[in-house]
Tab-separated table of C-alpha atoms and ligand atoms in Angstrom:
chain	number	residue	atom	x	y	z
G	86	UNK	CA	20.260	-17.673	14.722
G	87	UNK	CA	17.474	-20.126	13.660
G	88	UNK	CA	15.241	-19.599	10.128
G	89	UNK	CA	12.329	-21.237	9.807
G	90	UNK	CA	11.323	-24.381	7.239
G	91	UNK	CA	8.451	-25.544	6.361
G	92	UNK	CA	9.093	-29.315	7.433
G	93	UNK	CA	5.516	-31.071	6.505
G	94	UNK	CA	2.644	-29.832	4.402
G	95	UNK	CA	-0.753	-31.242	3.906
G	96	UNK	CA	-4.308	-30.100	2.670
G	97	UNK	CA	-7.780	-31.395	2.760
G	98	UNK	CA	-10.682	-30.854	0.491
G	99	UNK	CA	-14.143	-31.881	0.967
G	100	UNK	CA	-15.462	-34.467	-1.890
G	101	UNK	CA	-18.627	-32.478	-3.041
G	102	UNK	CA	-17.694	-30.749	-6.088
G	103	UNK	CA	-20.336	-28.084	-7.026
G	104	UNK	CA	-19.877	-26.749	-10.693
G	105	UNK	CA	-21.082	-23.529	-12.281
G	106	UNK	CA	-24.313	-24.962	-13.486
G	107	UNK	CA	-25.176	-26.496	-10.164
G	108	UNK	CA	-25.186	-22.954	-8.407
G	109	UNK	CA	-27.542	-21.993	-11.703
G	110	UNK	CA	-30.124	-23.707	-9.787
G	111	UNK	CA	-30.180	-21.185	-6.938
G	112	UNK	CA	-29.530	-17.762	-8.888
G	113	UNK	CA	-29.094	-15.830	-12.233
G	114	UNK	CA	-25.584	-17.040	-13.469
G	115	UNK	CA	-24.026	-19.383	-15.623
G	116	UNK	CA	-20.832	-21.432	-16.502
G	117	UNK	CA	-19.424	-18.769	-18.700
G	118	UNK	CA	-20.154	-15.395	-16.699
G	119	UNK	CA	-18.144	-17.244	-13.820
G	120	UNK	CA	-15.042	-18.848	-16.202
G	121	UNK	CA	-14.685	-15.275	-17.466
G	122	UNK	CA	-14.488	-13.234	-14.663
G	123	UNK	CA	-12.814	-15.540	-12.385
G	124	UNK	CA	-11.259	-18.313	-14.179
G	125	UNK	CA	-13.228	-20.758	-11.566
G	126	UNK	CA	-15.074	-24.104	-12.955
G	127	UNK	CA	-15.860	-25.549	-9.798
G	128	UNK	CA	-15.592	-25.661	-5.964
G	129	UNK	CA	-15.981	-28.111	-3.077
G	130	UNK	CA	-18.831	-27.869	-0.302
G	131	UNK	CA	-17.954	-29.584	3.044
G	132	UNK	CA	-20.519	-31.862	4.348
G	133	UNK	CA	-23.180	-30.617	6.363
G	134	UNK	CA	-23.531	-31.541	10.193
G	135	UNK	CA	-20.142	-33.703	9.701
G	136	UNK	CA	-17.182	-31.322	8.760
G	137	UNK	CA	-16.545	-27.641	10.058
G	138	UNK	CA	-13.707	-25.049	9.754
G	139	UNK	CA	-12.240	-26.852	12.631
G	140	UNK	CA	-12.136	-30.993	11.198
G	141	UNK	CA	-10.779	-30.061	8.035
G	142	UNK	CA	-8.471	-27.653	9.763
G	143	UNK	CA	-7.529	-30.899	11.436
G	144	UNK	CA	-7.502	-32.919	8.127
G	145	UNK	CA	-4.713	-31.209	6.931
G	146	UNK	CA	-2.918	-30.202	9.764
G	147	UNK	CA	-2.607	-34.273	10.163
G	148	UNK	CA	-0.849	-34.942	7.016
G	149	UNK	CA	1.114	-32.192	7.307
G	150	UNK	CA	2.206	-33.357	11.164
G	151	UNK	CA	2.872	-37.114	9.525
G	152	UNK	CA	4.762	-35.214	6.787
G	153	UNK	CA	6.828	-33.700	8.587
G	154	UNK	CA	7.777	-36.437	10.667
G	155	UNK	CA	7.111	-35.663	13.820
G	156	UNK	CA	4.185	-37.022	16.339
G	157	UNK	CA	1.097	-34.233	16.965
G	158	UNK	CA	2.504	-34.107	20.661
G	159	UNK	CA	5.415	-32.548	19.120
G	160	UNK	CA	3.418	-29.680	18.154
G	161	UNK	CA	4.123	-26.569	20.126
G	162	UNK	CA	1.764	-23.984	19.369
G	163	UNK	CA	-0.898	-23.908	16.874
G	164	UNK	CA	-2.394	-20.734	14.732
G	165	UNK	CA	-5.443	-20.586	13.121
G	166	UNK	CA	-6.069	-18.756	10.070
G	167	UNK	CA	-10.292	-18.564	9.171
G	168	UNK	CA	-12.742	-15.930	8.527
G	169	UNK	CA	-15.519	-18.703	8.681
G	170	UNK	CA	-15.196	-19.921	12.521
G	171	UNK	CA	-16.994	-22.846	13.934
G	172	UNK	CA	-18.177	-20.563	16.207
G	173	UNK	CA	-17.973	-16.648	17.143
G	174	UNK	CA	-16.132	-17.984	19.753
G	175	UNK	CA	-14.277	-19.670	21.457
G	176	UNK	CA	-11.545	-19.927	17.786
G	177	UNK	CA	-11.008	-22.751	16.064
G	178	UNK	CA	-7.858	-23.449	17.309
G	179	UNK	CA	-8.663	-24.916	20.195
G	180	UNK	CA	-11.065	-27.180	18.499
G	181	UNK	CA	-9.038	-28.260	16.317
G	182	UNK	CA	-6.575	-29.244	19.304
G	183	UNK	CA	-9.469	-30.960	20.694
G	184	UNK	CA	-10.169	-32.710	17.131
G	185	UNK	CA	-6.163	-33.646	16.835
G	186	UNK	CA	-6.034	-34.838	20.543
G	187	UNK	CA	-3.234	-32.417	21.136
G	188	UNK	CA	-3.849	-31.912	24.887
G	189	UNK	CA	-1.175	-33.240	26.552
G	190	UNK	CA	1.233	-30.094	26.240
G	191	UNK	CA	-1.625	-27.671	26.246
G	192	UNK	CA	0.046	-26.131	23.361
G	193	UNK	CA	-1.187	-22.795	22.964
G	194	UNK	CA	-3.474	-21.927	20.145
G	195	UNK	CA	-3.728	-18.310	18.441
G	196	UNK	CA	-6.560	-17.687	15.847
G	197	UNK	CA	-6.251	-14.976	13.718
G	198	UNK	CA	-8.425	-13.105	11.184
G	199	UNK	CA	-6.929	-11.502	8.651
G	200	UNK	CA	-9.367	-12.909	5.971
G	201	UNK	CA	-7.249	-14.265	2.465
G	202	UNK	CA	-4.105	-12.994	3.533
G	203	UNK	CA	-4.134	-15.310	6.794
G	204	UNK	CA	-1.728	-17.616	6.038
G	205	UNK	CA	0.725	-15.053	4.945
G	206	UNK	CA	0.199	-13.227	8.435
G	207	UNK	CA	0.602	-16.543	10.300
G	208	UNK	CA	3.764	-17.367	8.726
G	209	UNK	CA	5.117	-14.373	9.406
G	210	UNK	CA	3.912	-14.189	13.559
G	211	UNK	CA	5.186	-18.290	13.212
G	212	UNK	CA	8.732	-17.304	11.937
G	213	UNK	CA	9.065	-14.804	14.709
G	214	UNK	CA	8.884	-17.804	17.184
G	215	UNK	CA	10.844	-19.968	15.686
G	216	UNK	CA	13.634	-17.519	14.941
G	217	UNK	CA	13.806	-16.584	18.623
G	218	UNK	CA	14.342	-19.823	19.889
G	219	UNK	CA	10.414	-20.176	21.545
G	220	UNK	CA	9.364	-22.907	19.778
G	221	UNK	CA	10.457	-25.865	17.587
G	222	UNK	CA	6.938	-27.481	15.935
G	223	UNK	CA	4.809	-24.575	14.894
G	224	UNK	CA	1.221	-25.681	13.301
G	225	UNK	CA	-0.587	-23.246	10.907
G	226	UNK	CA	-3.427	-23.801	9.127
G	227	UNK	CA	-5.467	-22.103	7.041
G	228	UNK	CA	-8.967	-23.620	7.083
G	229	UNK	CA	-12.400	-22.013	5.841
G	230	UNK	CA	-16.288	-23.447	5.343
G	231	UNK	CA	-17.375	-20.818	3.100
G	232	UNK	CA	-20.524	-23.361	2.065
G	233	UNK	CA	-22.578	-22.607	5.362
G	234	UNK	CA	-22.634	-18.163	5.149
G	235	UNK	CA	-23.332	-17.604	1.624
G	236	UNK	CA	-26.303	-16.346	0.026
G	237	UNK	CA	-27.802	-18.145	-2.704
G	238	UNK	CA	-30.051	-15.827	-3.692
G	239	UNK	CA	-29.298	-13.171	-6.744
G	240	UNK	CA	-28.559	-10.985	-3.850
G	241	UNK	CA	-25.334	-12.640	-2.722
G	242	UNK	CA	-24.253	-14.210	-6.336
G	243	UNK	CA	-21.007	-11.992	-7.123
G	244	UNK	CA	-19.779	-13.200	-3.935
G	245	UNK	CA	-21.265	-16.713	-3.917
G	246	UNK	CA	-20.027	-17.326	-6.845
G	247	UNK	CA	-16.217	-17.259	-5.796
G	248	UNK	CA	-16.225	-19.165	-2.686
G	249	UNK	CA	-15.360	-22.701	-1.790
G	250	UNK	CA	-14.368	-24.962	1.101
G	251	UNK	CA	-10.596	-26.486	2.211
G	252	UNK	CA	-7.857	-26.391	4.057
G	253	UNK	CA	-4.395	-26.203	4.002
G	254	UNK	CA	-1.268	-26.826	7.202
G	255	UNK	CA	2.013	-26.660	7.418
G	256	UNK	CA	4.514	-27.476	10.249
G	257	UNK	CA	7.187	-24.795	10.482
G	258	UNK	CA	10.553	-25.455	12.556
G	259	UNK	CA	13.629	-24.104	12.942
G	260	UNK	CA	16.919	-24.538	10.517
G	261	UNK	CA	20.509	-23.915	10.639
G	262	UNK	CA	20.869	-24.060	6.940
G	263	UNK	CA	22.418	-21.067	5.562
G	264	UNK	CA	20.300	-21.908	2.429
G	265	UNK	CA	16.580	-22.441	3.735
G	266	UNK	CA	13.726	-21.081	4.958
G	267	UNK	CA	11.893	-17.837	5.217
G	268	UNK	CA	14.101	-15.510	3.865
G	269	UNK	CA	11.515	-12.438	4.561
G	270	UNK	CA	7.551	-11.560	5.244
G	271	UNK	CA	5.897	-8.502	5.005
G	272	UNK	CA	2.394	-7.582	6.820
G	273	UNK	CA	0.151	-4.718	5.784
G	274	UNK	CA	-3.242	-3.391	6.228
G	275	UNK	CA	-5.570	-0.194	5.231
G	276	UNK	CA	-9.371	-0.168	7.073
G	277	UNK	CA	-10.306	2.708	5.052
G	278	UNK	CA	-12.635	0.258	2.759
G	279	UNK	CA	-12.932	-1.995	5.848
G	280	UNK	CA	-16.916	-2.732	5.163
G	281	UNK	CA	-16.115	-2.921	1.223
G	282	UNK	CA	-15.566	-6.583	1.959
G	283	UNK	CA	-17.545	-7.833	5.282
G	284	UNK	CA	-20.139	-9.632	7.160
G	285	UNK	CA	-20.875	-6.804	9.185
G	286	UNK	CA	-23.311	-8.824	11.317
G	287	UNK	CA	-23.661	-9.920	14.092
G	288	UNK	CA	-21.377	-7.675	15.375
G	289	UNK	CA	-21.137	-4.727	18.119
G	290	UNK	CA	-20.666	-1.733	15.368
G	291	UNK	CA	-24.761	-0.966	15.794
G	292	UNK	CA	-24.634	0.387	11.904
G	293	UNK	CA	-21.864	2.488	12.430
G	294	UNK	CA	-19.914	3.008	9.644
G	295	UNK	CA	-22.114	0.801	7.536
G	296	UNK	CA	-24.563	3.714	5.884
G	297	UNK	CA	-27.037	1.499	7.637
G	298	UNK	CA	-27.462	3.872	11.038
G	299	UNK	CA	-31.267	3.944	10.845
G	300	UNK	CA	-31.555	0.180	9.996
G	301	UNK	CA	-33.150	-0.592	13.452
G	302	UNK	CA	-29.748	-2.401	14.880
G	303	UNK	CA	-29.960	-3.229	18.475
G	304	UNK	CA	-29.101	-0.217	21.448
G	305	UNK	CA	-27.179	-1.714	23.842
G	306	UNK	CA	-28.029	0.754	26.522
G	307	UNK	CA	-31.273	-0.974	26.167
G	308	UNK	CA	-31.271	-4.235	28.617
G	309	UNK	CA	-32.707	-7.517	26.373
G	310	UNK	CA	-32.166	-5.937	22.937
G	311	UNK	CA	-31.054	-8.884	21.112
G	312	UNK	CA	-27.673	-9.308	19.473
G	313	UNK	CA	-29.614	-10.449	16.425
G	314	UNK	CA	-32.548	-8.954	14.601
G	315	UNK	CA	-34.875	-10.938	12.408
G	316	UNK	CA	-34.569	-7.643	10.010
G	317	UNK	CA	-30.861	-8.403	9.804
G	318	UNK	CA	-31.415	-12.034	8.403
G	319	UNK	CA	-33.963	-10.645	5.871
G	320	UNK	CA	-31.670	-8.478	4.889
G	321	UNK	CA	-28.878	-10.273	4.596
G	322	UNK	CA	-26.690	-8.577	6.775
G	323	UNK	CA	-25.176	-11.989	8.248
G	324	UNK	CA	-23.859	-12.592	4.210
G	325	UNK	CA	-20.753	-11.282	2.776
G	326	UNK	CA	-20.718	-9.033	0.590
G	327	UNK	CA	-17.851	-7.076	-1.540
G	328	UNK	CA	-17.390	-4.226	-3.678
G	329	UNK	CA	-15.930	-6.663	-6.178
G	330	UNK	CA	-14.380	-3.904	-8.840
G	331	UNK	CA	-12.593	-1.498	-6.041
G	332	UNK	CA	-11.173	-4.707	-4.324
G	333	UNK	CA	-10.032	-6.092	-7.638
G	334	UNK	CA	-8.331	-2.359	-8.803
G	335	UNK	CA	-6.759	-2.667	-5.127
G	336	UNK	CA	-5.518	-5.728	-5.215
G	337	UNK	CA	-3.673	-5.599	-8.922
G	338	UNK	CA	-2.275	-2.407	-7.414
G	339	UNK	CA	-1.436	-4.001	-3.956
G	340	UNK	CA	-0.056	-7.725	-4.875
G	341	UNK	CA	3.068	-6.345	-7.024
G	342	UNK	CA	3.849	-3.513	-4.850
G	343	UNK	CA	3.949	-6.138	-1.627
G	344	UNK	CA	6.249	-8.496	-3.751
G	345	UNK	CA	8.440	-5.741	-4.503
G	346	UNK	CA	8.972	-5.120	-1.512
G	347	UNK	CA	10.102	-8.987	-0.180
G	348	UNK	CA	12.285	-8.767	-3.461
G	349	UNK	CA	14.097	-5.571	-2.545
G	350	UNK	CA	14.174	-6.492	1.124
G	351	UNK	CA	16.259	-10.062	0.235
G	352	UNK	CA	18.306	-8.352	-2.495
G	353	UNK	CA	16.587	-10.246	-4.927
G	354	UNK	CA	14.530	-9.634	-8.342
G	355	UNK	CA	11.571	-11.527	-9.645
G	356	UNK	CA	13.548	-13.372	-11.759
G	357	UNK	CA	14.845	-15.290	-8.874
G	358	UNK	CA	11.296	-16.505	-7.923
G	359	UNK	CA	11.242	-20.086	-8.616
G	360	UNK	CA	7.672	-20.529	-8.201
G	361	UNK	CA	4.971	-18.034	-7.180
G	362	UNK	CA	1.807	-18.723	-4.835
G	363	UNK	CA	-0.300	-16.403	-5.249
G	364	UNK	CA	-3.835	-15.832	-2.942
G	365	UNK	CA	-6.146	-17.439	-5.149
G	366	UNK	CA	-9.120	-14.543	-5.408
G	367	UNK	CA	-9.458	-14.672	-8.996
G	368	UNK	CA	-7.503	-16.128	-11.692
G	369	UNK	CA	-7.301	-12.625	-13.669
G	370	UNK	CA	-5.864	-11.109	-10.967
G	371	UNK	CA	-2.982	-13.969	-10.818
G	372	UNK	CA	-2.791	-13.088	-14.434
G	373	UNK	CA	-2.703	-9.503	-14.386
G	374	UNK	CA	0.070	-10.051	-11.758
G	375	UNK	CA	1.812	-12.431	-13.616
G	376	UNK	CA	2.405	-10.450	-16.030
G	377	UNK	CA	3.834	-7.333	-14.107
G	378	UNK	CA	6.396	-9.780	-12.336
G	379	UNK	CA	7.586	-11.199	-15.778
G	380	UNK	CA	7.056	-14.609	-14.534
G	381	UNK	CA	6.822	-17.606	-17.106
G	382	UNK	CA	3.481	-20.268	-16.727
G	383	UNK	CA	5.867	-22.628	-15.300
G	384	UNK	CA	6.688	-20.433	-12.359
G	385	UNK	CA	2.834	-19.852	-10.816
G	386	UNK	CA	0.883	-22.210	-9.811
G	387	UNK	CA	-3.073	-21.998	-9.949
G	388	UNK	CA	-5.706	-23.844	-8.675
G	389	UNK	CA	-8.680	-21.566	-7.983
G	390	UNK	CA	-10.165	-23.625	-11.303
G	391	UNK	CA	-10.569	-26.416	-9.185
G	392	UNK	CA	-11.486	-25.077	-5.922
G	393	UNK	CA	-12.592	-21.437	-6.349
G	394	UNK	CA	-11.709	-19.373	-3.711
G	395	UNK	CA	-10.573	-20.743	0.022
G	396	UNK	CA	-9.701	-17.416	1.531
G	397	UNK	CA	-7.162	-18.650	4.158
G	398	UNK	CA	-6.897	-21.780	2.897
G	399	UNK	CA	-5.795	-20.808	-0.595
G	400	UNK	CA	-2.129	-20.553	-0.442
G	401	UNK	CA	-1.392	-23.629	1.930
G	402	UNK	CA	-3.842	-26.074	-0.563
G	403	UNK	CA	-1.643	-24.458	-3.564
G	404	UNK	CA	1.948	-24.731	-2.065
G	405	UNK	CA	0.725	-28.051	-1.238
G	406	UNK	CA	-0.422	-29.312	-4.714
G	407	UNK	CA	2.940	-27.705	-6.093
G	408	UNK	CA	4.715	-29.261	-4.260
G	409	UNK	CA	3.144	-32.938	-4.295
G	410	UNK	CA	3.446	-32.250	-7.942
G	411	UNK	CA	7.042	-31.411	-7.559
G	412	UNK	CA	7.346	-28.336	-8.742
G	413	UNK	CA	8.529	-27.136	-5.300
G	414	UNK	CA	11.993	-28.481	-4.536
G	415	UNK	CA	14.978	-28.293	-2.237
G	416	UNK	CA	16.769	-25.040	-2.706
G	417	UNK	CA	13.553	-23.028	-4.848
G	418	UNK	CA	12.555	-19.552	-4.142
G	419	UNK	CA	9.071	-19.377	-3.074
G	420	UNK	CA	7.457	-16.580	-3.585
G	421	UNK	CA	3.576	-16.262	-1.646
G	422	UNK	CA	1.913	-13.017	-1.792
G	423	UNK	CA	-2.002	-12.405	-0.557
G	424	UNK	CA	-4.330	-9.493	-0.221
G	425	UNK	CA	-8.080	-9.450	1.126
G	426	UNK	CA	-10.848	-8.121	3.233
G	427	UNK	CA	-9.628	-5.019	5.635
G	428	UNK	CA	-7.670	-4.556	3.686
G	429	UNK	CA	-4.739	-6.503	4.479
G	430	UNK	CA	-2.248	-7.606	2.441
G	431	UNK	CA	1.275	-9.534	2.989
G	432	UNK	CA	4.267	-11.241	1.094
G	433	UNK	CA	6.710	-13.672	1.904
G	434	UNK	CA	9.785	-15.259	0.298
G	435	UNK	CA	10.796	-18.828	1.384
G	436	UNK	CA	13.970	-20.561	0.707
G	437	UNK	CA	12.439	-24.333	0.201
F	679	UT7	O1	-10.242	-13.123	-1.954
F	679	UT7	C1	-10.883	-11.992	-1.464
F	679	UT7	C2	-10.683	-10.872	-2.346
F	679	UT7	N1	-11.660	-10.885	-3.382
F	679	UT7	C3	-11.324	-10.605	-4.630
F	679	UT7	O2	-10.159	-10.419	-4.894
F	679	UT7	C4	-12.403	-10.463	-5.641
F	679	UT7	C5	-12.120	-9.297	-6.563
F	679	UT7	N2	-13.216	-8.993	-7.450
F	679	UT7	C6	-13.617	-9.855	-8.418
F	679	UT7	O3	-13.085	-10.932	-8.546
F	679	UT7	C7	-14.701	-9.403	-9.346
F	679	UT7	O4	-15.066	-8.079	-9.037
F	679	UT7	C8	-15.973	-10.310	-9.333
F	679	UT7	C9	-15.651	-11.631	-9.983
F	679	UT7	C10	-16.450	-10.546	-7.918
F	679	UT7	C11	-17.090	-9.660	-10.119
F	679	UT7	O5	-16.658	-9.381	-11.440
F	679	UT7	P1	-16.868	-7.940	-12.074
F	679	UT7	O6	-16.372	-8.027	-13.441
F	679	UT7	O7	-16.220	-6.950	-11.160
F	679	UT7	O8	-18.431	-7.796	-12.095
F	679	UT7	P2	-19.368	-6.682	-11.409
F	679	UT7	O9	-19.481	-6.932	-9.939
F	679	UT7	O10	-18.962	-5.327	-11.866
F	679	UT7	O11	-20.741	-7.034	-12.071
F	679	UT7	C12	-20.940	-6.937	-13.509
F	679	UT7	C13	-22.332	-7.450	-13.824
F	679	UT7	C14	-23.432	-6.822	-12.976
F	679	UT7	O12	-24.577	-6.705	-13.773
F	679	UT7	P3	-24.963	-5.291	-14.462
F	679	UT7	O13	-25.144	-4.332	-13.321
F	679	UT7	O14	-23.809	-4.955	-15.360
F	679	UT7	O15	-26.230	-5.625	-15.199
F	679	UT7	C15	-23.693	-7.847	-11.909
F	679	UT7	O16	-24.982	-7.774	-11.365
F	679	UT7	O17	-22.401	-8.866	-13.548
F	679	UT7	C16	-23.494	-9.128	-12.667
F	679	UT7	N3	-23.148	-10.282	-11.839
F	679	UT7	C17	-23.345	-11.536	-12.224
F	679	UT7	N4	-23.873	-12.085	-13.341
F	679	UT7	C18	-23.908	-13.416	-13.437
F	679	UT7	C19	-22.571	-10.272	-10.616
F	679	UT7	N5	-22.401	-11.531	-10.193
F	679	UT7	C20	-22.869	-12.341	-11.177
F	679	UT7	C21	-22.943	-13.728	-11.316
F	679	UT7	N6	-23.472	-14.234	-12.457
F	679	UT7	N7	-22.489	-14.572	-10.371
């Protein structure tokens, strides 16, 4: 029976940093409203009409191929984590094929939107593969271009605020080493609050749900009624937006629970963890979970400082930097845990 490794890992972030006080241009906020309820200093902004989702999807997945040793032809199947797609379709995944040249296997290409806890989902629909003997080079990326949706406007600053740009790949293959790879995952998911964190348009749900019924959506009985209305765009229903405080009391509530649950699962206790990835949403809410596992600085690893929030990209561009800064080795228990817009939510415990 085959586990799975993560054999290469790579991550790309665009060069435009944008600090607190440049966003002070657009709306009301400043440095130290954003340090304190986030932790974030700055983010980076891909650049405009020369990088989407899809090239820096492609930016890391290519160090992470070359890391691993193996050529991109080798590459079996590819998923896509992103809730900011090139386009609303076809995914990304096939255009970051395209942008890799990966065409001469046709590898087959999955996208998948589960928001910040992408990667976590991926890894764990990846390891099913791999375990089963299907396939030997997995590629999964996280990848998201944040930059382009958001509204800079007072309107959209609590979400604004948070966001940023990168990716983050892995390659994931098979071992026979009775001490590596993914040990366990765990995938789950609540739509009760599903429009607590959206971008509800465009989209088929005609205000359903949305307390928005008599907004003047399109009727799609009606032949010609557009898709998009210009009322829509004034009123920013093509933004996110969030219901920051019941997403934050979720997600304190969720994260430990989820970890738990890997723990218990592999026999383990959080004092095993060797390091600890967690989604990077907001650096209090690391914190706050910290502190419930028990878990020592040493044993986390943050970077939402530098990069704010990347949504699927998050965990990939932090196990990355953790490890490039060796504090992932050979043998470590990994510990990655996410929870976002849905809600979904996942863990997963690696054997490095
Ligand atoms: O990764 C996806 C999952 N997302 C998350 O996990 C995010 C979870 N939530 C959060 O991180 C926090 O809720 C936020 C950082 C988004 C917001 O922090 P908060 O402490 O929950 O603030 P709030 O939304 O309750 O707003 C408090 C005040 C409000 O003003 P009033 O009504 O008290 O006068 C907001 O209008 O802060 C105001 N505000 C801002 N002020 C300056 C909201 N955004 C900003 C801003 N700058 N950017």
């Amino acid at each position: 029976m085959y586990k799975t490794k993560i054999a290469g890992i790579g991550k790309y972030l665009p060069e435009n940093i944008v600090r607190n006080e440049d966003l002070m241009k657009y709306m009301d906020t400043s440095d130290e409203w954003i340090q304190e309820r986030t932790g974030i200093q700055e983010r980076r902004y891909a650049k405009k009409h020369k990088e989407t989702t899809a090239t820096m999807g492609a930016r890391a997945a290519e160090v992470a191929i070359q890391r691993a040793g193996i050529d991109k032809e080798d590459v079996d199947f590819i998923i896509f984590a992103t809730l900011s797609p090139d386009y609303y379709f076809p995914g990304s995944g096939v255009l970051m094929q395209r942008e890799l040249g990966i065409t001469h296997k046709e590898a087959g290409c999955l996208d998948i939107r589960n928001q910040c806890s992408g990667f976590v989902y991926g890894l764990s629909i990846a390891d099913q593969f791999i375990r089963n003997g299907v396939y030997k080079n997995v590629l999964l990326v996280g990848a998201e271009m944040h930059s382009m949706g958001l509204d800079f406007t007072n309107r959209g600053r609590n979400v604004t605020v948070i966001f940023g740009d990168g990716a983050g790949a892995v390659i994931l293959q098979p071992t026979t080493e009775p001490d590596q790879g993914v040990l366990t995952t765990h995938l789950h998911a609540d739509g009760t609050h599903a429009e607590e964190l959206s971008m509800i348009s465009p989209g088929a749900h005609g205000g359903k749900h949305t307390g928005l019924e008599g907004f003047g959506f399109p009727d799609p009985s009606v032949p010609g009624d557009v898709f998009v209305t210009q009322k829509m765009v004034d009123d920013g229903l093509m933004f996110p937006n969030m219901n920051g405080q019941l997403v934050f009391k979720t997600a304190v509530v969720k994260f430990p629970e989820v970890i738990h649950e890997a723990l218990t699962k592999a026999g383990l206790s959080s004092e095993d963890i060797d390091m600890f990835i967690p989604h990077q949403a907001n650096l209090r809410i690391s914190n706050f979970v910290q502190k419930k596992l028990n878990l020592p600085d040493e044993k986390v690893y943050n970077n939402i400082q530098r990069y704010g929030n990347t949504t699927a990209a998050s965990i990939p561009i932090a196990l990355c930097e953790a490890w490039e800064e060796g504090r992932v080795k050979r043998g470590d228990l990994v510990c990655l845990a996410a929870f976002g817009a849905g809600f979904t939510w996942g863990s997963a415990l690696i054997r490095w």
